[in-house]
Coordinates of C-alpha atoms in Angstrom, one line a residue:
X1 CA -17.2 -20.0 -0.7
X2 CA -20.9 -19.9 0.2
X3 CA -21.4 -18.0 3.7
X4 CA -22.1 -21.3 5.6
X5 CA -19.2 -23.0 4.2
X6 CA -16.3 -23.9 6.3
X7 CA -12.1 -24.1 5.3
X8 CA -10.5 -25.5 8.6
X9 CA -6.6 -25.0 8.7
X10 CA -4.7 -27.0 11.2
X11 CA -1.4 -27.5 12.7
X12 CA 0.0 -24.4 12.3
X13 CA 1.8 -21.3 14.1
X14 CA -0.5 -18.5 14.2
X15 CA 0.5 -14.8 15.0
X16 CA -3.0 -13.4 15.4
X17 CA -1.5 -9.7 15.9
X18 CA -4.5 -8.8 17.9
X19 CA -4.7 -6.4 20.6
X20 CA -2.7 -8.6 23.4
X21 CA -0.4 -10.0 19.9
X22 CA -1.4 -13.6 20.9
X23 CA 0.3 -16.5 19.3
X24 CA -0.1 -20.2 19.1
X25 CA 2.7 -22.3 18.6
X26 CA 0.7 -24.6 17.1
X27 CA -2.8 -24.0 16.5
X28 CA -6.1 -24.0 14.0
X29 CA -8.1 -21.5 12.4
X30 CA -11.9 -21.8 11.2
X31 CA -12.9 -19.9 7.9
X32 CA -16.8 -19.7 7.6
X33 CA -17.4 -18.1 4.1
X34 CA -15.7 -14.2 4.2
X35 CA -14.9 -14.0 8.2
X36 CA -12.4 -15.7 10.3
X37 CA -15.4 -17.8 12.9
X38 CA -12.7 -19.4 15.4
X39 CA -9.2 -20.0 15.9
X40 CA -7.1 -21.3 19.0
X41 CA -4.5 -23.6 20.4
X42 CA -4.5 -27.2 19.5
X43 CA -6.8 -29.1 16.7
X44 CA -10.3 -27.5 15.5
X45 CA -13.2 -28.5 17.3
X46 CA -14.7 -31.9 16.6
X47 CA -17.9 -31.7 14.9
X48 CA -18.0 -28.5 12.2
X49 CA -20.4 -29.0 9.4
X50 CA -20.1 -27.8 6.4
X51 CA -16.2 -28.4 6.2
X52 CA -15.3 -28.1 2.1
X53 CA -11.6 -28.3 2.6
X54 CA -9.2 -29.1 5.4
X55 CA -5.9 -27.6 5.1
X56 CA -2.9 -29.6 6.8
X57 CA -0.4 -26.8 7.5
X58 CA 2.0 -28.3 9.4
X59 CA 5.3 -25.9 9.0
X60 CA 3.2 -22.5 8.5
X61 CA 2.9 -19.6 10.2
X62 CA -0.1 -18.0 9.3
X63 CA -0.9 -14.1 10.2
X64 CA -2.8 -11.4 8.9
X65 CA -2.7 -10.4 5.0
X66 CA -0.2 -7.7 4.5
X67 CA -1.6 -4.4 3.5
X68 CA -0.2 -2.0 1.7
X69 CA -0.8 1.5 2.2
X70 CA 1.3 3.3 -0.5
X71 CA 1.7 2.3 -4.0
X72 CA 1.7 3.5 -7.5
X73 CA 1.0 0.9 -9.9
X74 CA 1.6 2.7 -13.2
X75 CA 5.4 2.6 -12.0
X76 CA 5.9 -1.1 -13.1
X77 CA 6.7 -0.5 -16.6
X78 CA 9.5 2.3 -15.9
X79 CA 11.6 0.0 -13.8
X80 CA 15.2 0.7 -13.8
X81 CA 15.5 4.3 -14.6
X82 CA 17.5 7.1 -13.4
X83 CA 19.0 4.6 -10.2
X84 CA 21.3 7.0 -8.9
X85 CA 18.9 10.5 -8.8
X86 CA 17.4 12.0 -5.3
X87 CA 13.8 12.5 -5.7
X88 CA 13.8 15.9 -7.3
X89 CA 15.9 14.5 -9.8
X90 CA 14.4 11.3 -10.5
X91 CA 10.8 13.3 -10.7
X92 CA 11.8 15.5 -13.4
X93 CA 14.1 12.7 -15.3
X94 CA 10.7 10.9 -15.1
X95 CA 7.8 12.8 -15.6
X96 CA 7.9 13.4 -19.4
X97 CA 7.8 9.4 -19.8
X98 CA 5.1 9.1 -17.0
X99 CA 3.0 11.6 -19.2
X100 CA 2.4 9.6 -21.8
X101 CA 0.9 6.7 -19.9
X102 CA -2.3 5.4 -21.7
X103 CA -5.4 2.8 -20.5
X104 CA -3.5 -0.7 -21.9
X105 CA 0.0 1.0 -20.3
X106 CA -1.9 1.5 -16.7
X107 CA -4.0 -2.1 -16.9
X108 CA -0.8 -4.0 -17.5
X109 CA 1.1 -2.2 -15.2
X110 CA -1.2 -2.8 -12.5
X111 CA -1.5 -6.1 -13.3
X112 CA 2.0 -6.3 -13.1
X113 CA 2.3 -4.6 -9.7
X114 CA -0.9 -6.1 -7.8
X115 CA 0.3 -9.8 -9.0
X116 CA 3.5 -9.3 -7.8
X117 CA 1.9 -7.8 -4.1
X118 CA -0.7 -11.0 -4.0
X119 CA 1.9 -13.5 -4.8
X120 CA 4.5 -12.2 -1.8
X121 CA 1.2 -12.1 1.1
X122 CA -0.4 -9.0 0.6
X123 CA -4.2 -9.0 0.6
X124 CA -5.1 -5.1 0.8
X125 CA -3.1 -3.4 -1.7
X126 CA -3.4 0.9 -2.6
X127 CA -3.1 2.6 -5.9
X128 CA -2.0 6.1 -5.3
X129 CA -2.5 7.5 -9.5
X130 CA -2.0 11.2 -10.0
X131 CA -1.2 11.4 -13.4
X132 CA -4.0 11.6 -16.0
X133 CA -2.8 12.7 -19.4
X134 CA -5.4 14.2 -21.7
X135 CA -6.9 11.4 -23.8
X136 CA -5.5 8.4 -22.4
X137 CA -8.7 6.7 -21.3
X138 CA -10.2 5.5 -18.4
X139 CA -7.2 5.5 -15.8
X140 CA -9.0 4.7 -12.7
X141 CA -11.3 2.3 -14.5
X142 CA -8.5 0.1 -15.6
X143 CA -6.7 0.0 -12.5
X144 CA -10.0 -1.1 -10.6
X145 CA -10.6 -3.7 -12.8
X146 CA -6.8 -5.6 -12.6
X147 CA -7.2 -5.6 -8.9
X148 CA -10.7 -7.2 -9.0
X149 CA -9.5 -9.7 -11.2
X150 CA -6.5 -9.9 -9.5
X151 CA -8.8 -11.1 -6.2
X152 CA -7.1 -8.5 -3.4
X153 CA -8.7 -5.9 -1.4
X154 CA -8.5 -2.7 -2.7
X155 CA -8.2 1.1 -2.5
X156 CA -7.9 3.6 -5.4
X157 CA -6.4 6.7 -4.1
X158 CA -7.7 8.9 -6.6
X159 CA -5.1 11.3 -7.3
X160 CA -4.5 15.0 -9.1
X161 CA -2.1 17.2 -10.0
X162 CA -3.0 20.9 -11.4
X163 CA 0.6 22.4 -10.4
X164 CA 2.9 22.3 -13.6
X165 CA 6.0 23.4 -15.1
X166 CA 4.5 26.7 -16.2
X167 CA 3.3 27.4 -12.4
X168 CA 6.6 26.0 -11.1
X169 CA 5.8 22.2 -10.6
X170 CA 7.8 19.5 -12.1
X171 CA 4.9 17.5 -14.0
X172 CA 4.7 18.8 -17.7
X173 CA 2.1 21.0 -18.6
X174 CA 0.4 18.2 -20.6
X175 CA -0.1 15.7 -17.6
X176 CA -2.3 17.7 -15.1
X177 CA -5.5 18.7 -15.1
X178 CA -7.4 21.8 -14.1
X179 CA -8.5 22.6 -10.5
X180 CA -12.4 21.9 -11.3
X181 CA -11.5 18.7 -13.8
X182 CA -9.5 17.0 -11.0
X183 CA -12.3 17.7 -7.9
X184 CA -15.4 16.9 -10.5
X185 CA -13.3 13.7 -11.7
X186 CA -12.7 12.9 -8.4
X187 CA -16.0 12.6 -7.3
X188 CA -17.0 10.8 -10.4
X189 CA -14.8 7.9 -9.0
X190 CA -15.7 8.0 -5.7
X191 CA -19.3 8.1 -6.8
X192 CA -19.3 5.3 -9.1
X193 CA -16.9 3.1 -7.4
X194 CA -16.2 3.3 -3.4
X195 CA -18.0 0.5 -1.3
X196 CA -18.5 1.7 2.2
X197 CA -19.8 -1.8 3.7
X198 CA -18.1 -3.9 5.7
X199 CA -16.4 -6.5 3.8
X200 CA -15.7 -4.0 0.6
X201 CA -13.8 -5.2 -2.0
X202 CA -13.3 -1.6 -3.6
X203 CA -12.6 1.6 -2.0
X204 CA -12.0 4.8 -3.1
X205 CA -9.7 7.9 -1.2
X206 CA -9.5 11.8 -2.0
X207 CA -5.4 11.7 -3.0
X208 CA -3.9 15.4 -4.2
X209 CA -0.3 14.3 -5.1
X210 CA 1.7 16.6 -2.9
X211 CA 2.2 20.2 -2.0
X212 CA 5.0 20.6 -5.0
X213 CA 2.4 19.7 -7.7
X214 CA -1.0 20.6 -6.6
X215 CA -2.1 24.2 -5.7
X216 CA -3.5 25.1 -2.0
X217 CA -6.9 25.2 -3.4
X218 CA -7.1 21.6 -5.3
X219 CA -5.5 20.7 -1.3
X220 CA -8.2 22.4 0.2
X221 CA -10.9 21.9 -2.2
X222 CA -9.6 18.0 -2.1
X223 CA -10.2 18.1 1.7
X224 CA -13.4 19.7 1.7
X225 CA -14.5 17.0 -0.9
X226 CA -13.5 13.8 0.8
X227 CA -15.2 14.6 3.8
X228 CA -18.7 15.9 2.1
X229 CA -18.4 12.3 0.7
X230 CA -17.5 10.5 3.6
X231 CA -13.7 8.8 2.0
X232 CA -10.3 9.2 3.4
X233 CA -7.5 11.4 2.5
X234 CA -4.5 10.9 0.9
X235 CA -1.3 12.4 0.4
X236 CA 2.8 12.8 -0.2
X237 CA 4.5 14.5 3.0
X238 CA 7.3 15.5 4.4
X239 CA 9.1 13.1 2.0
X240 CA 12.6 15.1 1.4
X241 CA 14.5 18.0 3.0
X242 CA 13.5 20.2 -0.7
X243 CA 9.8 19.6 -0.1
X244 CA 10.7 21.0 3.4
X245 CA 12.4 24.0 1.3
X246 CA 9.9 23.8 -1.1
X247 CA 7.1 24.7 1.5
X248 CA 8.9 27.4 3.0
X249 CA 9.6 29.0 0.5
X250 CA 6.3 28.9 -1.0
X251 CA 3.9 29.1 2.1
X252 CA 6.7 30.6 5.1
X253 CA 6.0 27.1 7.0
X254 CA 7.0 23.4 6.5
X255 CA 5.1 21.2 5.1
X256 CA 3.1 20.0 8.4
X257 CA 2.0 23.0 9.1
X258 CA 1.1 23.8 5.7
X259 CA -1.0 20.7 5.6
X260 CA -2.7 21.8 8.7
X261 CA -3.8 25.1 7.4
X262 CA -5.7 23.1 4.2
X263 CA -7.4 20.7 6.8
X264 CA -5.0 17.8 5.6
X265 CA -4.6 16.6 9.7
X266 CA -7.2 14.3 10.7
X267 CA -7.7 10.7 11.6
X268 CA -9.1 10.2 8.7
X269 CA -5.6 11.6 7.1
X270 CA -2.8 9.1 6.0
X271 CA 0.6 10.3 3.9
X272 CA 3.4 8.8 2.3
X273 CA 7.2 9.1 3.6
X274 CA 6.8 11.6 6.6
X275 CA 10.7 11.1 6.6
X276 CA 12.2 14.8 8.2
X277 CA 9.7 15.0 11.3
X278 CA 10.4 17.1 13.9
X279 CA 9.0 16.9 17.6
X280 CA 6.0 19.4 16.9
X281 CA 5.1 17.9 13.9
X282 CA 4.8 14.4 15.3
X283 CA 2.9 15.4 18.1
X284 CA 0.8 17.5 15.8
X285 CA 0.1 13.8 13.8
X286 CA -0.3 12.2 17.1
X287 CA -2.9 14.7 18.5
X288 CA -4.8 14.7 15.1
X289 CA -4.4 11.0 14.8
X290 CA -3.1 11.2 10.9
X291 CA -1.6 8.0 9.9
X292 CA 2.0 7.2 7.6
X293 CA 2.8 5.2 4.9
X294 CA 6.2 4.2 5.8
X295 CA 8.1 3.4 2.6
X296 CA 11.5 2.2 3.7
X297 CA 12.8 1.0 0.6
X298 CA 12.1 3.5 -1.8
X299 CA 13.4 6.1 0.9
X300 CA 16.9 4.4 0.5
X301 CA 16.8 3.9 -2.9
X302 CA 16.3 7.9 -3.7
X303 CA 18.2 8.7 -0.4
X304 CA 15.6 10.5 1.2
X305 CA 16.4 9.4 5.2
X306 CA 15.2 7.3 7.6
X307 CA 11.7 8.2 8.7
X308 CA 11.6 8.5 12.4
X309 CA 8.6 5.5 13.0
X310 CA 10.0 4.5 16.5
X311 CA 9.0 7.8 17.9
X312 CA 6.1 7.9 15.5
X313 CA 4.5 4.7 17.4
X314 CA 5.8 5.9 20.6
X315 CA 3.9 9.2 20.5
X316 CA 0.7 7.4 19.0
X317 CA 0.7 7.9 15.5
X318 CA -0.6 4.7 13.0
X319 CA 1.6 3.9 10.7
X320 CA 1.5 1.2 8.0
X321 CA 4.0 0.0 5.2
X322 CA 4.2 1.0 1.7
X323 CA 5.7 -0.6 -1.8
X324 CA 5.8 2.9 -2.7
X325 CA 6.1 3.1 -6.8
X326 CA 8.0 0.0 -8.8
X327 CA 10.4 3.0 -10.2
X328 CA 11.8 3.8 -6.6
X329 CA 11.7 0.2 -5.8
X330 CA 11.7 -2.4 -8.3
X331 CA 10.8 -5.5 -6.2
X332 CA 7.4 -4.6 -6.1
X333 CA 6.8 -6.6 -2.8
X334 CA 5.7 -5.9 0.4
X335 CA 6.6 -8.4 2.6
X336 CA 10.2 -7.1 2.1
X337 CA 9.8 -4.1 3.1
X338 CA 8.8 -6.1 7.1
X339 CA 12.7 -6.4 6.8
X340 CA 13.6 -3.4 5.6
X341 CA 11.7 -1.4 8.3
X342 CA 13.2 -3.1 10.7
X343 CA 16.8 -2.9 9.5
X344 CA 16.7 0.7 8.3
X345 CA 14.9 2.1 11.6
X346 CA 18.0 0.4 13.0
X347 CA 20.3 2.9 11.5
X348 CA 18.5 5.5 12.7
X349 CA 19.0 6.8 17.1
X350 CA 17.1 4.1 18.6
X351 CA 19.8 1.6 17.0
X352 CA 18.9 -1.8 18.6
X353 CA 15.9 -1.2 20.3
X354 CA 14.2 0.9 17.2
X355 CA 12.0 -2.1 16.1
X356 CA 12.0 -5.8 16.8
X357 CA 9.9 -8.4 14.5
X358 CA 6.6 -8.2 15.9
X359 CA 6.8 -4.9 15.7
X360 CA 7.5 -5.0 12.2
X361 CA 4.9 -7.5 11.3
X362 CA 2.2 -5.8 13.1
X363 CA 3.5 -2.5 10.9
X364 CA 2.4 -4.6 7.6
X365 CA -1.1 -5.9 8.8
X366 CA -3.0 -4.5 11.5
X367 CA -1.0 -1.1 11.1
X368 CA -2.0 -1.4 7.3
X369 CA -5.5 -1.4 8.4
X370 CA -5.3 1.3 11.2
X371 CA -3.9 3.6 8.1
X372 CA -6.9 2.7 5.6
X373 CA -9.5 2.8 8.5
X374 CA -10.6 -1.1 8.2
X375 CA -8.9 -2.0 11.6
X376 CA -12.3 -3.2 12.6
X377 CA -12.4 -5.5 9.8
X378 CA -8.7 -6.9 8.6
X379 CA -5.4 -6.7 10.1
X380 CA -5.5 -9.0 12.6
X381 CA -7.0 -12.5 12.9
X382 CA -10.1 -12.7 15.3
X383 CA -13.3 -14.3 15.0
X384 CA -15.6 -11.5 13.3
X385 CA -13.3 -10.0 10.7
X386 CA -12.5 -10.8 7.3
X387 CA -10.9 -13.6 6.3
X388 CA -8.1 -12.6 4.6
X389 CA -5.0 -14.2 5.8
X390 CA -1.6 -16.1 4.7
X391 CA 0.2 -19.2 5.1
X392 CA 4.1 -19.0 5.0
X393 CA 6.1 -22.2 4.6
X394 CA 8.6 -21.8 6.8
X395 CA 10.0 -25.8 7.0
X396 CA 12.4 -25.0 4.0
X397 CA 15.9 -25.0 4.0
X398 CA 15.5 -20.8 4.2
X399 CA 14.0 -21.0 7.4
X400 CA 14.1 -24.5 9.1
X401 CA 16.8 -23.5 11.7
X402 CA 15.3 -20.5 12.7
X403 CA 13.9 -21.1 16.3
X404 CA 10.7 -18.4 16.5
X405 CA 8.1 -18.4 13.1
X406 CA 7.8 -14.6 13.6
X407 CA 11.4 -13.9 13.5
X408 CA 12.0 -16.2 10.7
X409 CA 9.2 -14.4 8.4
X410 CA 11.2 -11.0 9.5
X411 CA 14.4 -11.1 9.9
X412 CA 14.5 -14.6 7.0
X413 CA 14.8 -14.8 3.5
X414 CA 11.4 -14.3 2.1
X415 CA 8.9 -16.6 3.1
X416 CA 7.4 -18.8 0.0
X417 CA 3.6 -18.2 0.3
X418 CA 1.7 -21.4 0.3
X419 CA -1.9 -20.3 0.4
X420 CA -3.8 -16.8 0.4
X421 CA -7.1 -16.1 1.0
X422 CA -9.1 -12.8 0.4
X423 CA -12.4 -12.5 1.4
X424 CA -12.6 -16.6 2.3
X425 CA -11.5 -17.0 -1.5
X426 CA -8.2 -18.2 -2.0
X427 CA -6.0 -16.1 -4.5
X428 CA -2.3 -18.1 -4.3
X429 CA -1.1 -21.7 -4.2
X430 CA 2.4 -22.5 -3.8
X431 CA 3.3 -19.2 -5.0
X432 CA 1.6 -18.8 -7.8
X433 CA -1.5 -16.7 -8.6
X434 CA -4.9 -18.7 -9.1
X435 CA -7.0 -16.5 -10.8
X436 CA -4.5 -14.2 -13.0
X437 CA -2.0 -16.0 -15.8
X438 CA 1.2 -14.3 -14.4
X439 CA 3.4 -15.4 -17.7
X440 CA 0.9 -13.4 -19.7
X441 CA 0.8 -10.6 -17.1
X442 CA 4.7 -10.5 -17.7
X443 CA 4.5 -10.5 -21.4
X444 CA 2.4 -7.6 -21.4
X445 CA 4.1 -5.5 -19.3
X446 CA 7.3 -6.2 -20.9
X447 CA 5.0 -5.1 -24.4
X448 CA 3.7 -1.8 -23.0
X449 CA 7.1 -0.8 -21.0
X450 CA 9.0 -1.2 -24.7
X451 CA 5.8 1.2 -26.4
X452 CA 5.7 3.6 -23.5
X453 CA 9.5 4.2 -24.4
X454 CA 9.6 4.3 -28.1
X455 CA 6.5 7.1 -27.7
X456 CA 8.3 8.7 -24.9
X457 CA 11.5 8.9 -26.8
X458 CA 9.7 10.6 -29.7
X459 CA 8.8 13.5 -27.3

C-alpha cells in the first residue's frame, strides 16, 4: 500500500493493549500505508481521502499481531519424535538427526513453521538456529528468505554451538563449529542482513545456544560482539533443573549467575524458558531489565516446570511468548500458547489470580515487542506504530456465547483469523496465507522430513 493510501476497518472490538489497555467495544481503525494513523470509538471519520478498501468487521476483535519471541524453525520436519523424553533426553535422542539438516531441509521447514505462525495471528515471528552442519549451505540465508516471502516481521537469532560430545556437550562433533567460525559467521549475518530502522522487516540477534553447548568464551566473545554491533542478545536459560546442575558443576554457580559473569544480563538480553528462578535471580533479571521467552507448551511437553511469570511481571521483568521448536511442540502456533500461559501459570502458587486474559494477550503482543526491543514500534495499536495487526472472527459458533471478545480469544477455542496485515500489507484472508501456496508448503516439508530421516538413519 502506497504511504498515502488508506484501509479503514470498522465495526469492530478493538483491544489496543496500549499503556492504559483501552478497549472499544465497538470501534474503527485507520491504516495509512505501514502505520496505524487513527483509531477510536464509533465509525471512522467522515471525509478520509485516499480510502482503497473499507473493511466491514462486524464480529472481530482486532489487537496487536502476536509476536513470537522463541522459535526454531528447522524443528518442523522432526515432529513427533521421542514424546515422552525430558529435555536431556530428547536433546541427545535428537541431535544426530538435527545434524544432518541441509539448505532445502531448513527453507521448507521454515516455510513450514512461519506459515503456520502467520496463518494463527502472529506478525513478528523469531528463528533461534544453532545448528550449522559443515557443508549444508546457506542456513541463515534460507531461513531469511521464507520469512520474507512469507510477509511477517522478522528476527534471525543467529545461533552457535562450539561445545560437543568430545568436550562434554550433547551436539555431535560434526554439528558445531569452532569458536572463531561461529563469532566471524556471526557477524557476517548481522552485517549483511539486520535493518536497524524503524519499520524493519529483517533483524538480526547475537544467539549462543546455551551454557551446555557453547563454551564461556563463544558466551563472552558472543556478548562482546552483539554490542560492538549494536543487535540484541539471545539465549537458552534456566530451562531445567540439570542445566541448573549442569552449571554448578561446571562453573560453582547456577546458571543466572553464570550468565552474569559473561555479560549475558542486560536490557538488551532476552532467554528462553527461565523456568527454576529463584528470588535473587529474578530480581537480578528485574534490576538488569533482561527479558523471557516464556514457552509454556514446550515446557509441559518435555516436563520441564512451570516458569514462575506472575512474579516475573510482578518484579518488572518483560516477558513475551514463545512457539519454542515444532519438536517440543508440534502445533506450531502461537496464539495457543495465550491459553496455555494462562492455564499453566494457574497450576503454579498464584492459582487463580496467576494470570487473567488481558494479561495473557498483552504477554503475546506488546510483551513480544518489549522482549525484541520494537515496543516503540509494534505491540500495541496506536497511531504512529506499525501497522501490523489481526482480525479474529469471533461471531462463530466457537465463540458467539462468549460475553467479553478478549476472553473469548483467551480462554475460546482458537480464534479463525480473518485478515492480517504486516507492515499495512495484508498476509491472511479467511485463514489462509496470500502470498505463500501452503499445500505446496505442506508437500515439501512432508518431502524433506522423509529425506532427513532416510539420511539420518544411514548414520
Amino acid at each position: 500500500m502506497a504511504a498515502d493510501q488508506r484501509i479503514v476497518i470498522e465495526n469492530c472490538a478493538i483491544a489496543t493493549v496500549d499503556a492504559h489497555d483501552t478497549e472499544y467495544a465497538s470501534g474503527h481503525v485507520v491504516l495509512r500505508g505501514n502505520r496505524v494513523e487513527s483509531l477510536g470509538a464509533g465509525k471512522a471519520p467522515e471525509g478520509l481521502e485516499n480510502v482503497v478498501r473499507r473493511v466491514d468487521a462486524t464480529g472481530h476483535l482486532v489487537t496487536p499481531g502476536l509476536v513470537n519471541t522463541h522459535h526454531h524453525f528447522y524443528q518442523w520436519i522432526t515432529r513427533g519424535l521421542a514424546t515422552d523424553h525430558n529435555l536431556f533426553n530428547w536433546l541427545v535422542a535428537l541431535y544426530p538427526t538435527w545434524a544432518r539438516i541441509d539448505e532445502p531441509m531448513v527453507y521448507a521447514a521454515a516455510q513450514g513453521s512461519l506459515a503456520m505462525m502467520a496463518r494463527g495471528g502472529v506478525t513478528t515471528a523469531l528463528d533461534h538456529h544453532y545448528v550449522f552442519p559443515k557443508g549444508s549451505g546457506d542456513l541463515s540465508g534460507a531461513i531469511i528468505r521464507a520469512a520474507r516471502e512469507t510477509g511477517v516481521r522478522f528476527t534471525l537469532a543467529r545461533g552457535s554451538m562450539d561445545r560437543s560430545e568430545k568436550d562434554g556437550g550433547l551436539p555431535p562433533d560434526f554439528a558445531v563449529e569452532t569458536l572463531d567460525g561461529a563469532l566471524a559467521a556471526t557477524e557476517a549475518t548481522v552485517t549483511e542482513h539486520h535493518d536497524a530502522s524503524f519499520d524493519a522487516m529483517t533483524q538480526v540477534a547475537v544467539a549462543p545456544c546455551s551454557p551446555f553447548s557453547v563454551s564461556t568464551e563463544l558466551l563472552r566473545d558472543g556478548a562482546r560482539l552483539a554490542r560492538r554491533l549494536g543487535v540484541r542478545l539471545h539465549t537458552h536459560g534456566s530451562e531445567t533443573v540439570e542445566e541448573e546442575q549442569f552449571c554448578k558443576e561446571q562453573f560453582g554457580m547456577g546458571p543466572t549467575d553464570y550468565f552474569e559473569s559473561t555479560g549475558w544480563l542486560g536490557e538488551d538480553v532476552w532467554m528462553a524458558h527461565c523456568v527454576h528462578m529463584n528470588d535473587s535471580d529474578i530480581a537480578a533479571f528485574a534490576r538488569t531489565k533482561t527479558g523471557v521467552a516464556h514457552c509454556p507448551s514446550s515446557n509441559a511437553r518435555l516436563a520441564a516446570g512451570i516458569a514462575r511469570v506472575p512474579d516475573m511481571l510482578a518484579a518488572g521483568v518483560p516477558v513475551g511468548l514463545g512457539v519454542d521448536g515444532t519438536a517440543s511442540n508440534e502445533s506450531g502456533e502461537l496464539h495457543t500458547e495465550l491459553r496455555n500461559a494462562l492455564l499453566v501459570n494457574r497450576l503454579g502458587a498464584h492459582r487463580e489470580a496467576a494470570l487473567n486474559a488481558r494479561q495473557a494477550l498483552r504477554l503475546g503482543t506488546y510483551g513480544g515487542a518489549q522482549v525484541l526491543g520494537r515496543s516503540a514500534e509494534i505491540g500495541s495499536l496506536e497511531p504512529g506504530k506499525l501497522a501490523d495487526l489481526v482480525l479474529w472472527k469471533l461471531d462463530t459458533l466457537a465463540h458467539a456465547s462468549i460475553a467479553d471478545p478478549v476472553t473469548a480469544l483467551v480462554f475460546g477455542a482458537a480464534a479463525p483469523v480473518t485478515a492480517s496485515f504486516v507492515n499495512g500489507r495484508q498476509i491472511v484472508a479467511d485463514g489462509r496465507l496470500l502470498h505463500v501456496d501452503e499445500d505446496a508448503v505442506a508437500r515439501s516439508t512432508r518431502q524433506e522430513a522423509r529425506r532427513l530421516a532416510r539420511i539420518a538413519a544411514q548414520g
